[in-house]
Structure formats: structure tokens, C-alpha cells
Amino acid sequence: MSKNDNIQAMPVKHFLDDPVDLTIVIPCLNEAENIVGILDSVRDVVQGQPFTTEIVVVDDKSDDNTYDLAMQWGEENKDVLLIRVIRRSLHRRGYGAAVRYGTAHGHGRYCIFVSADAVDPIQLIPQLYEEMEKGATLAQCSRYLIPGHDKTIPFKYKFFQFFFRRGVRIVLGQQIPDSTYAFKMFRRRETLGVGLSQNRFSISPEITFKSILVGGNIKYIPGAQGVRVYGVSKFIFHKEGIGYGYCLLRTFLHRFNLVYWF
Ligand SMILES: Nc1nc2c(ncn2[C@@H]2O[C@H](COP(=O)(O)OP(=O)(O)O)[C@@H](O)[C@H]2O)c(=O)[nH]1
Ligand SMILES: [Mg+2]
């Protein structure tokens, strides 16, 4: 940027403002048994809140009728809530690709991902929002702050997270409770601005690590997740490892000014 550039002075500020306070992205792949229930629950949480919300459902050409159900729900609730249902034409690049797409199509100042299988503690959304309003860059829900909150996490995840946390401590030089949990609220445009790139579940630590690497103000909010009742998990362990390792490596290289990640 040259000395004469003065972005602040440009008379276009109102064009840059986001018209909605919060974008809730719900990625879905074969969630016909869950989609209506989660949409109802999200609506009930945000209704009456002092902030405006939009829901962006991102369906990756599900084999079941997830898309039709979401469309129908949107039609029935269009007077109550802003909702957009997106059916992606690219074929199933993964969770990260789906939520990035939804985030980019949102209009909120803040954004959060909610899993369609109804496991996230969505009743915390107003609290996370409040933290953002108080100046947080990222409000991260953590299942490891209060003893017992982790008991619904399957053992193999906990096993993996145990080692991942150690890796995080090495590359970031600090202990991060639960960077892998996808339930976190962040500044939508600023986060897209540091170039999210992960196509799979590792987009979750990517958001947390980049928020820390930019020197952001991170708030950790305790929460416990539920257990999926219907449908199946799309998390395939042996396919996910590389992405998580990649995020650790990029974080390390960035932090020590060796190769910048963004
Ligand atoms: N659109 C889309 N959604 C996905 C994809 N993979 C997972 N999801 C959704 O992301 C959410 C979390 O996935 P889930 O399989 O429950 O992961 P887990 O909780 O780690 O077992 C669910 O709503 C899934 O339907 C994908 O490739 N595309
Ligand atoms: Mg799940």
C-alpha cells in the first residue's frame, strides 16, 4: 500500500457493511432424517434474539431428499427467518469445501457452522455472539474446559485429539483447548480474507490457527456435544490425518516466518 492510499477515507463504507449479523452454515450430506429437526432447533434458538440471522444450508447432492426437505422448510419458514438452500454442483469435495462455500455465500458479520446431526450445543449461539460483539476474533466452543463435557466424544477422537493437542502446543507454543471442534463463531469476511483452503474436516483447526496467527482475540466457551441419533458420520479417520498434519506444518512455518500460509 502506498503512502497516499487511504482506504478509511473512501466514501463507500455502507457498501462494505454486511446486512446480516450472523450467518449459520449447515452443511449436509445425506441428512434427511436430521435436517428438519436441526432447522427447527436453530430457528427456536435465534428467534427473539437481538441480532439478525440467516441460515445457509449447503447440500452436496445428497442421495436422499435432504435438499427437498430443506427447501420445503425454507418455504414454510421464509417469513420467520432468512434461509438459503444451496445444492452444490461440484461433486462432494468434503466438509471443508461445503462450509467454505456456504461462508462465502453468506452476508453476516459473523459466521458459525452447525452440524445437521444435532450434536452441537446450539443454545450457546447467543453467548458466542455476545463474545464477538465484545471484540473477540473467534469464539471457540471447547469440550475440554469443564470435566465431564468430553464424555460424549468417541474414544478414537479423544485418542487422536490427545496427540494433536501436543502438536498444537509445539507449533503454536501455547495450549489450545479443542481447536478441532467445528463449533466456533468467527468474523466471516476477515476469516475468508486469510484464505481458507482445507477441503475436509481440518478446516476447523485451520480457522482457529489462522485466528491465532493474525494475533486475534480468542475466547474459549465451555460446551458439550450430543451424540448422533440418525444417519452416519462422514468422518473417515485415515483420510483426515493428512489435512490435520498439513495445518500443523503450515502453522509452524508461518509462525517462524519460514513460509507464509496467508
Ligand atoms: N455438504 C456436505 N456436508 C458434509 C460433508 N461431510 C460432512 N458433512 C456434514 O457436516 C456435518 C458434520 O459431519 P459428520 O459426518 O457428522 O462429522 P462428525 O461429527 O465428525 O462425525 C454433518 O451435517 C454432515 O452432513 C460433505 O462432504 N458435504
Ligand atoms: Mg457429527
mmCIF file of C-alpha atoms and ligand atoms in Angstrom:
data_model
loop_
_atom_site.group_PDB
_atom_site.id
_atom_site.type_symbol
_atom_site.label_atom_id
_atom_site.label_comp_id
_atom_site.label_asym_id
_atom_site.label_seq_id
_atom_site.Cartn_x
_atom_site.Cartn_y
_atom_site.Cartn_z
ATOM 1 C CA MET A 1 0.000 0.000 0.000
ATOM 2 C CA SER A 2 1.458 3.377 -0.911
ATOM 3 C CA LYS A 3 1.621 6.325 1.447
ATOM 4 C CA ASN A 4 -1.207 8.051 -0.410
ATOM 5 C CA ASP A 5 -3.677 5.197 -0.107
ATOM 6 C CA ASN A 6 -6.327 5.894 2.437
ATOM 7 C CA ILE A 7 -8.956 3.217 2.464
ATOM 8 C CA GLN A 8 -10.615 4.750 5.530
ATOM 9 C CA ALA A 9 -11.374 7.910 3.622
ATOM 10 C CA MET A 10 -13.158 6.244 0.758
ATOM 11 C CA PRO A 11 -16.867 7.188 0.862
ATOM 12 C CA VAL A 12 -18.120 3.645 0.318
ATOM 13 C CA LYS A 13 -18.334 2.360 3.857
ATOM 14 C CA HIS A 14 -22.005 1.463 3.685
ATOM 15 C CA PHE A 15 -21.331 -0.788 0.696
ATOM 16 C CA LEU A 16 -18.858 -2.745 2.761
ATOM 17 C CA ASP A 17 -21.176 -3.395 5.692
ATOM 18 C CA ASP A 18 -22.724 -6.828 5.999
ATOM 19 C CA PRO A 19 -26.507 -6.618 6.078
ATOM 20 C CA VAL A 20 -26.954 -9.557 8.472
ATOM 21 C CA ASP A 21 -25.397 -10.084 11.904
ATOM 22 C CA LEU A 22 -24.929 -13.836 11.841
ATOM 23 C CA THR A 23 -24.649 -16.454 9.105
ATOM 24 C CA ILE A 24 -25.294 -20.023 10.248
ATOM 25 C CA VAL A 25 -23.926 -22.539 7.764
ATOM 26 C CA ILE A 26 -25.418 -26.031 7.921
ATOM 27 C CA PRO A 27 -23.507 -28.468 5.705
ATOM 28 C CA CYS A 28 -25.455 -31.616 4.857
ATOM 29 C CA LEU A 29 -24.733 -34.849 3.169
ATOM 30 C CA ASN A 30 -27.489 -37.444 3.426
ATOM 31 C CA GLU A 31 -29.147 -35.885 6.460
ATOM 32 C CA ALA A 32 -32.809 -36.400 5.527
ATOM 33 C CA GLU A 33 -33.574 -37.780 8.992
ATOM 34 C CA ASN A 34 -31.973 -34.777 10.677
ATOM 35 C CA ILE A 35 -32.388 -31.673 8.550
ATOM 36 C CA VAL A 36 -35.883 -30.608 9.600
ATOM 37 C CA GLY A 37 -35.142 -31.150 13.282
ATOM 38 C CA ILE A 38 -31.942 -29.104 13.240
ATOM 39 C CA LEU A 39 -33.576 -26.273 11.284
ATOM 40 C CA ASP A 40 -36.414 -26.159 13.828
ATOM 41 C CA SER A 41 -33.931 -26.100 16.710
ATOM 42 C CA VAL A 42 -31.786 -23.373 15.179
ATOM 43 C CA ARG A 43 -34.866 -21.258 14.472
ATOM 44 C CA ASP A 44 -36.015 -21.640 18.080
ATOM 45 C CA VAL A 45 -32.613 -20.541 19.399
ATOM 46 C CA VAL A 46 -32.260 -17.431 17.248
ATOM 47 C CA GLN A 47 -35.863 -16.278 17.293
ATOM 48 C CA GLY A 48 -36.283 -13.280 19.559
ATOM 49 C CA GLN A 49 -32.542 -12.613 19.780
ATOM 50 C CA PRO A 50 -31.389 -9.039 19.346
ATOM 51 C CA PHE A 51 -29.365 -9.966 16.253
ATOM 52 C CA THR A 52 -30.402 -10.858 12.704
ATOM 53 C CA THR A 53 -29.638 -14.338 11.437
ATOM 54 C CA GLU A 54 -29.561 -16.091 8.115
ATOM 55 C CA ILE A 55 -29.208 -19.819 7.560
ATOM 56 C CA VAL A 56 -27.248 -21.187 4.626
ATOM 57 C CA VAL A 57 -27.814 -24.885 4.036
ATOM 58 C CA VAL A 58 -25.175 -26.446 1.798
ATOM 59 C CA ASP A 59 -26.201 -29.770 0.358
ATOM 60 C CA ASP A 60 -23.677 -31.785 -1.637
ATOM 61 C CA LYS A 61 -26.084 -33.623 -3.891
ATOM 62 C CA SER A 62 -27.285 -35.933 -1.150
ATOM 63 C CA ASP A 63 -28.577 -39.319 -2.269
ATOM 64 C CA ASP A 64 -31.650 -38.866 -0.097
ATOM 65 C CA ASN A 65 -34.159 -35.998 -0.088
ATOM 66 C CA THR A 66 -32.213 -33.673 2.238
ATOM 67 C CA TYR A 67 -32.364 -30.890 -0.346
ATOM 68 C CA ASP A 68 -36.128 -31.103 -0.930
ATOM 69 C CA LEU A 69 -36.814 -31.172 2.803
ATOM 70 C CA ALA A 70 -34.605 -28.131 3.396
ATOM 71 C CA MET A 71 -36.256 -26.270 0.519
ATOM 72 C CA GLN A 72 -39.688 -27.088 1.873
ATOM 73 C CA TRP A 73 -38.682 -25.958 5.373
ATOM 74 C CA GLY A 74 -37.325 -22.729 3.926
ATOM 75 C CA GLU A 75 -40.580 -22.085 2.125
ATOM 76 C CA GLU A 76 -42.609 -22.718 5.287
ATOM 77 C CA ASN A 77 -40.365 -20.500 7.405
ATOM 78 C CA LYS A 78 -39.497 -17.727 5.000
ATOM 79 C CA ASP A 79 -41.496 -15.158 6.963
ATOM 80 C CA VAL A 80 -39.645 -16.025 10.161
ATOM 81 C CA LEU A 81 -36.049 -16.399 9.027
ATOM 82 C CA LEU A 82 -33.697 -15.695 6.155
ATOM 83 C CA ILE A 83 -32.700 -19.015 4.665
ATOM 84 C CA ARG A 84 -30.860 -20.069 1.560
ATOM 85 C CA VAL A 85 -30.545 -23.671 0.442
ATOM 86 C CA ILE A 86 -27.629 -24.343 -1.859
ATOM 87 C CA ARG A 87 -27.189 -27.507 -3.821
ATOM 88 C CA ARG A 88 -23.617 -27.740 -4.984
ATOM 89 C CA SER A 89 -22.838 -28.829 -8.482
ATOM 90 C CA LEU A 90 -19.278 -29.883 -7.732
ATOM 91 C CA HIS A 91 -19.425 -33.410 -6.504
ATOM 92 C CA ARG A 92 -18.585 -33.860 -2.816
ATOM 93 C CA ARG A 93 -15.238 -32.277 -2.196
ATOM 94 C CA GLY A 94 -15.771 -32.700 1.544
ATOM 95 C CA TYR A 95 -16.933 -30.894 4.688
ATOM 96 C CA GLY A 96 -14.434 -28.032 4.413
ATOM 97 C CA ALA A 97 -15.301 -27.319 0.798
ATOM 98 C CA ALA A 98 -19.003 -27.257 1.691
ATOM 99 C CA VAL A 99 -18.692 -24.880 4.655
ATOM 100 C CA ARG A 100 -16.299 -22.566 2.808
ATOM 101 C CA TYR A 101 -18.821 -22.328 0.011
ATOM 102 C CA GLY A 102 -21.620 -21.559 2.460
ATOM 103 C CA THR A 103 -19.493 -18.972 4.278
ATOM 104 C CA ALA A 104 -18.685 -17.213 1.019
ATOM 105 C CA HIS A 105 -22.375 -17.101 0.127
ATOM 106 C CA GLY A 106 -23.394 -15.635 3.475
ATOM 107 C CA HIS A 107 -23.973 -11.985 4.321
ATOM 108 C CA GLY A 108 -23.301 -12.000 8.055
ATOM 109 C CA ARG A 109 -20.681 -10.116 10.008
ATOM 110 C CA TYR A 110 -20.168 -13.311 11.962
ATOM 111 C CA CYS A 111 -20.459 -16.923 10.927
ATOM 112 C CA ILE A 112 -20.807 -20.310 12.596
ATOM 113 C CA PHE A 113 -21.083 -23.881 11.320
ATOM 114 C CA VAL A 114 -23.795 -26.087 12.776
ATOM 115 C CA SER A 115 -23.738 -29.804 12.135
ATOM 116 C CA ALA A 116 -27.018 -31.193 10.777
ATOM 117 C CA ASP A 117 -26.865 -34.214 13.089
ATOM 118 C CA ALA A 118 -27.906 -32.015 16.015
ATOM 119 C CA VAL A 119 -24.848 -32.682 18.175
ATOM 120 C CA ASP A 120 -23.695 -29.085 18.662
ATOM 121 C CA PRO A 121 -24.741 -27.086 21.761
ATOM 122 C CA ILE A 122 -26.586 -24.502 19.667
ATOM 123 C CA GLN A 123 -28.136 -22.949 22.760
ATOM 124 C CA LEU A 124 -24.689 -21.308 23.202
ATOM 125 C CA ILE A 125 -25.058 -19.299 19.989
ATOM 126 C CA PRO A 126 -26.264 -16.121 21.789
ATOM 127 C CA GLN A 127 -23.330 -16.372 24.215
ATOM 128 C CA LEU A 128 -20.822 -16.830 21.390
ATOM 129 C CA TYR A 129 -22.405 -13.880 19.622
ATOM 130 C CA GLU A 130 -22.006 -11.741 22.710
ATOM 131 C CA GLU A 131 -18.292 -12.584 22.870
ATOM 132 C CA MET A 132 -17.928 -11.500 19.251
ATOM 133 C CA GLU A 133 -19.722 -8.245 19.998
ATOM 134 C CA LYS A 134 -17.328 -7.664 22.890
ATOM 135 C CA GLY A 135 -14.447 -7.855 20.429
ATOM 136 C CA ALA A 136 -13.477 -11.498 20.008
ATOM 137 C CA THR A 137 -11.923 -12.535 16.722
ATOM 138 C CA LEU A 138 -13.017 -16.096 17.381
ATOM 139 C CA ALA A 139 -15.354 -17.579 19.984
ATOM 140 C CA GLN A 140 -14.375 -21.242 20.169
ATOM 141 C CA CYS A 141 -16.570 -23.769 21.917
ATOM 142 C CA SER A 142 -14.456 -26.250 23.854
ATOM 143 C CA ARG A 143 -15.436 -29.662 25.198
ATOM 144 C CA TYR A 144 -12.363 -29.843 27.425
ATOM 145 C CA LEU A 145 -12.845 -26.931 29.813
ATOM 146 C CA ILE A 146 -15.273 -28.496 32.235
ATOM 147 C CA PRO A 147 -14.714 -32.075 33.424
ATOM 148 C CA GLY A 148 -17.367 -34.383 32.015
ATOM 149 C CA HIS A 149 -18.052 -32.289 28.911
ATOM 150 C CA ASP A 150 -15.838 -34.633 26.933
ATOM 151 C CA LYS A 151 -17.707 -37.797 27.796
ATOM 152 C CA THR A 152 -19.793 -37.756 24.595
ATOM 153 C CA ILE A 153 -16.671 -37.619 22.394
ATOM 154 C CA PRO A 154 -15.989 -41.092 20.974
ATOM 155 C CA PHE A 155 -12.783 -42.667 22.235
ATOM 156 C CA LYS A 156 -10.958 -42.698 18.885
ATOM 157 C CA TYR A 157 -11.482 -38.937 18.513
ATOM 158 C CA LYS A 158 -10.178 -38.323 22.022
ATOM 159 C CA PHE A 159 -7.169 -40.520 21.341
ATOM 160 C CA PHE A 160 -6.380 -38.577 18.191
ATOM 161 C CA GLN A 161 -7.024 -35.211 19.861
ATOM 162 C CA PHE A 162 -4.624 -36.086 22.674
ATOM 163 C CA PHE A 163 -1.717 -36.258 20.214
ATOM 164 C CA PHE A 164 -2.965 -33.401 18.102
ATOM 165 C CA ARG A 165 -3.025 -31.101 21.153
ATOM 166 C CA ARG A 166 0.626 -31.880 21.755
ATOM 167 C CA GLY A 167 1.421 -31.000 18.159
ATOM 168 C CA VAL A 168 -0.506 -27.748 18.566
ATOM 169 C CA ARG A 169 1.487 -26.852 21.653
ATOM 170 C CA ILE A 170 4.729 -27.344 19.754
ATOM 171 C CA VAL A 171 3.793 -25.360 16.649
ATOM 172 C CA LEU A 172 1.928 -22.529 18.386
ATOM 173 C CA GLY A 173 3.787 -22.510 21.659
ATOM 174 C CA GLN A 174 0.548 -22.490 23.610
ATOM 175 C CA GLN A 175 -2.122 -24.863 24.802
ATOM 176 C CA ILE A 176 -5.347 -24.585 22.780
ATOM 177 C CA PRO A 177 -8.368 -26.331 24.203
ATOM 178 C CA ASP A 178 -10.218 -28.132 21.418
ATOM 179 C CA SER A 179 -9.016 -26.461 18.212
ATOM 180 C CA THR A 180 -10.559 -29.332 16.254
ATOM 181 C CA TYR A 181 -14.121 -28.675 17.359
ATOM 182 C CA ALA A 182 -16.003 -27.148 14.419
ATOM 183 C CA PHE A 183 -18.466 -25.279 16.615
ATOM 184 C CA LYS A 184 -16.953 -21.798 16.730
ATOM 185 C CA MET A 185 -18.053 -18.304 15.759
ATOM 186 C CA PHE A 186 -15.755 -16.147 13.689
ATOM 187 C CA ARG A 187 -15.709 -12.930 11.694
ATOM 188 C CA ARG A 188 -16.918 -14.018 8.303
ATOM 189 C CA ARG A 189 -15.151 -11.729 5.860
ATOM 190 C CA GLU A 190 -11.948 -11.397 7.845
ATOM 191 C CA THR A 191 -11.643 -15.166 8.068
ATOM 192 C CA LEU A 192 -12.290 -15.642 4.365
ATOM 193 C CA GLY A 193 -9.693 -12.926 3.858
ATOM 194 C CA VAL A 194 -6.914 -15.103 5.244
ATOM 195 C CA GLY A 195 -7.728 -17.676 2.585
ATOM 196 C CA LEU A 196 -9.337 -20.811 3.985
ATOM 197 C CA SER A 197 -8.149 -23.750 1.937
ATOM 198 C CA GLN A 198 -8.925 -27.066 3.606
ATOM 199 C CA ASN A 199 -11.489 -29.256 1.840
ATOM 200 C CA ARG A 200 -12.042 -31.694 4.662
ATOM 201 C CA PHE A 201 -12.658 -31.510 8.413
ATOM 202 C CA SER A 202 -9.263 -29.902 9.026
ATOM 203 C CA ILE A 203 -10.844 -26.580 8.054
ATOM 204 C CA SER A 204 -11.786 -26.469 11.699
ATOM 205 C CA PRO A 205 -8.279 -26.145 13.190
ATOM 206 C CA GLU A 206 -7.327 -24.058 10.147
ATOM 207 C CA ILE A 207 -9.783 -21.355 11.252
ATOM 208 C CA THR A 208 -8.555 -21.471 14.847
ATOM 209 C CA PHE A 209 -4.852 -21.455 13.937
ATOM 210 C CA LYS A 210 -5.200 -18.590 11.480
ATOM 211 C CA SER A 211 -7.213 -16.594 14.009
ATOM 212 C CA ILE A 212 -4.330 -17.037 16.460
ATOM 213 C CA LEU A 213 -1.619 -16.349 13.871
ATOM 214 C CA VAL A 214 -3.210 -12.995 12.984
ATOM 215 C CA GLY A 215 -2.932 -12.072 16.645
ATOM 216 C CA GLY A 216 -6.654 -12.347 17.221
ATOM 217 C CA ASN A 217 -8.536 -12.245 20.490
ATOM 218 C CA ILE A 218 -9.701 -15.818 21.119
ATOM 219 C CA LYS A 219 -12.413 -16.650 23.633
ATOM 220 C CA TYR A 220 -12.998 -20.224 24.760
ATOM 221 C CA ILE A 221 -16.527 -21.112 25.812
ATOM 222 C CA PRO A 222 -17.229 -24.427 27.525
ATOM 223 C CA GLY A 223 -19.757 -26.727 25.902
ATOM 224 C CA ALA A 224 -20.577 -30.387 25.455
ATOM 225 C CA GLN A 225 -21.740 -32.057 22.296
ATOM 226 C CA GLY A 226 -24.513 -34.587 21.909
ATOM 227 C CA VAL A 227 -24.495 -37.932 20.154
ATOM 228 C CA ARG A 228 -25.715 -38.524 16.611
ATOM 229 C CA VAL A 229 -29.010 -40.432 16.693
ATOM 230 C CA TYR A 230 -29.872 -40.782 12.983
ATOM 231 C CA GLY A 231 -27.693 -41.208 9.914
ATOM 232 C CA VAL A 232 -23.966 -41.873 9.772
ATOM 233 C CA SER A 233 -20.797 -39.860 10.314
ATOM 234 C CA LYS A 234 -18.809 -38.846 7.243
ATOM 235 C CA PHE A 235 -15.565 -38.527 9.199
ATOM 236 C CA ILE A 236 -13.167 -41.128 7.772
ATOM 237 C CA PHE A 237 -10.121 -41.311 10.021
ATOM 238 C CA HIS A 238 -7.499 -42.480 7.585
ATOM 239 C CA LYS A 239 -8.488 -39.769 5.094
ATOM 240 C CA GLU A 240 -8.462 -36.913 7.589
ATOM 241 C CA GLY A 241 -4.982 -37.251 9.109
ATOM 242 C CA ILE A 242 -3.074 -35.581 6.287
ATOM 243 C CA GLY A 243 -5.166 -32.408 6.463
ATOM 244 C CA TYR A 244 -4.634 -32.016 10.206
ATOM 245 C CA GLY A 245 -0.901 -32.619 9.815
ATOM 246 C CA TYR A 246 -0.786 -30.098 6.994
ATOM 247 C CA CYS A 247 -2.384 -27.421 9.196
ATOM 248 C CA LEU A 248 0.185 -28.036 11.935
ATOM 249 C CA LEU A 249 3.035 -27.784 9.445
ATOM 250 C CA ARG A 250 1.727 -24.582 7.844
ATOM 251 C CA THR A 251 1.177 -23.047 11.264
ATOM 252 C CA PHE A 252 4.740 -23.829 12.289
ATOM 253 C CA LEU A 253 6.228 -22.454 9.064
ATOM 254 C CA HIS A 254 4.121 -19.314 9.258
ATOM 255 C CA ARG A 255 4.826 -18.631 12.895
ATOM 256 C CA PHE A 256 8.580 -18.755 12.340
ATOM 257 C CA ASN A 257 8.395 -16.697 9.120
ATOM 258 C CA LEU A 258 9.674 -19.571 7.002
ATOM 259 C CA VAL A 259 6.775 -19.984 4.562
ATOM 260 C CA TYR A 260 3.714 -17.814 4.958
ATOM 261 C CA TRP A 261 0.327 -19.524 4.989
ATOM 262 C CA PHE A 262 -1.589 -16.372 4.143
HETATM 263 N N1 LIG B 1 -22.369 -30.707 2.115
HETATM 264 C C1 LIG B 1 -21.583 -31.577 2.787
HETATM 265 N N2 LIG B 1 -21.790 -31.790 4.095
HETATM 266 C C2 LIG B 1 -20.992 -32.654 4.733
HETATM 267 C C3 LIG B 1 -19.932 -33.340 4.098
HETATM 268 N N3 LIG B 1 -19.311 -34.125 5.015
HETATM 269 C C4 LIG B 1 -19.968 -33.934 6.180
HETATM 270 N N4 LIG B 1 -20.988 -33.053 6.008
HETATM 271 C C5 LIG B 1 -21.935 -32.569 7.012
HETATM 272 O O1 LIG B 1 -21.181 -31.970 8.040
HETATM 273 C C6 LIG B 1 -21.744 -32.225 9.310
HETATM 274 C C7 LIG B 1 -20.725 -32.919 10.212
HETATM 275 O O2 LIG B 1 -20.404 -34.165 9.648
HETATM 276 P P1 LIG B 1 -20.388 -35.545 10.438
HETATM 277 O O3 LIG B 1 -20.394 -36.633 9.445
HETATM 278 O O4 LIG B 1 -21.468 -35.553 11.460
HETATM 279 O O5 LIG B 1 -18.955 -35.482 11.135
HETATM 280 P P2 LIG B 1 -18.523 -35.964 12.603
HETATM 281 O O6 LIG B 1 -19.430 -35.254 13.565
HETATM 282 O O7 LIG B 1 -17.108 -35.582 12.723
HETATM 283 O O8 LIG B 1 -18.761 -37.433 12.643
HETATM 284 C C8 LIG B 1 -22.998 -33.057 9.030
HETATM 285 O O9 LIG B 1 -24.105 -32.194 8.955
HETATM 286 C C9 LIG B 1 -22.710 -33.676 7.686
HETATM 287 O O10 LIG B 1 -23.879 -33.984 6.952
HETATM 288 C C10 LIG B 1 -19.733 -33.100 2.696
HETATM 289 O O11 LIG B 1 -18.854 -33.646 2.037
HETATM 290 N N5 LIG B 1 -20.582 -32.203 2.101
HETATM 291 MG MG MG B 2 -21.433 -35.371 13.550
#
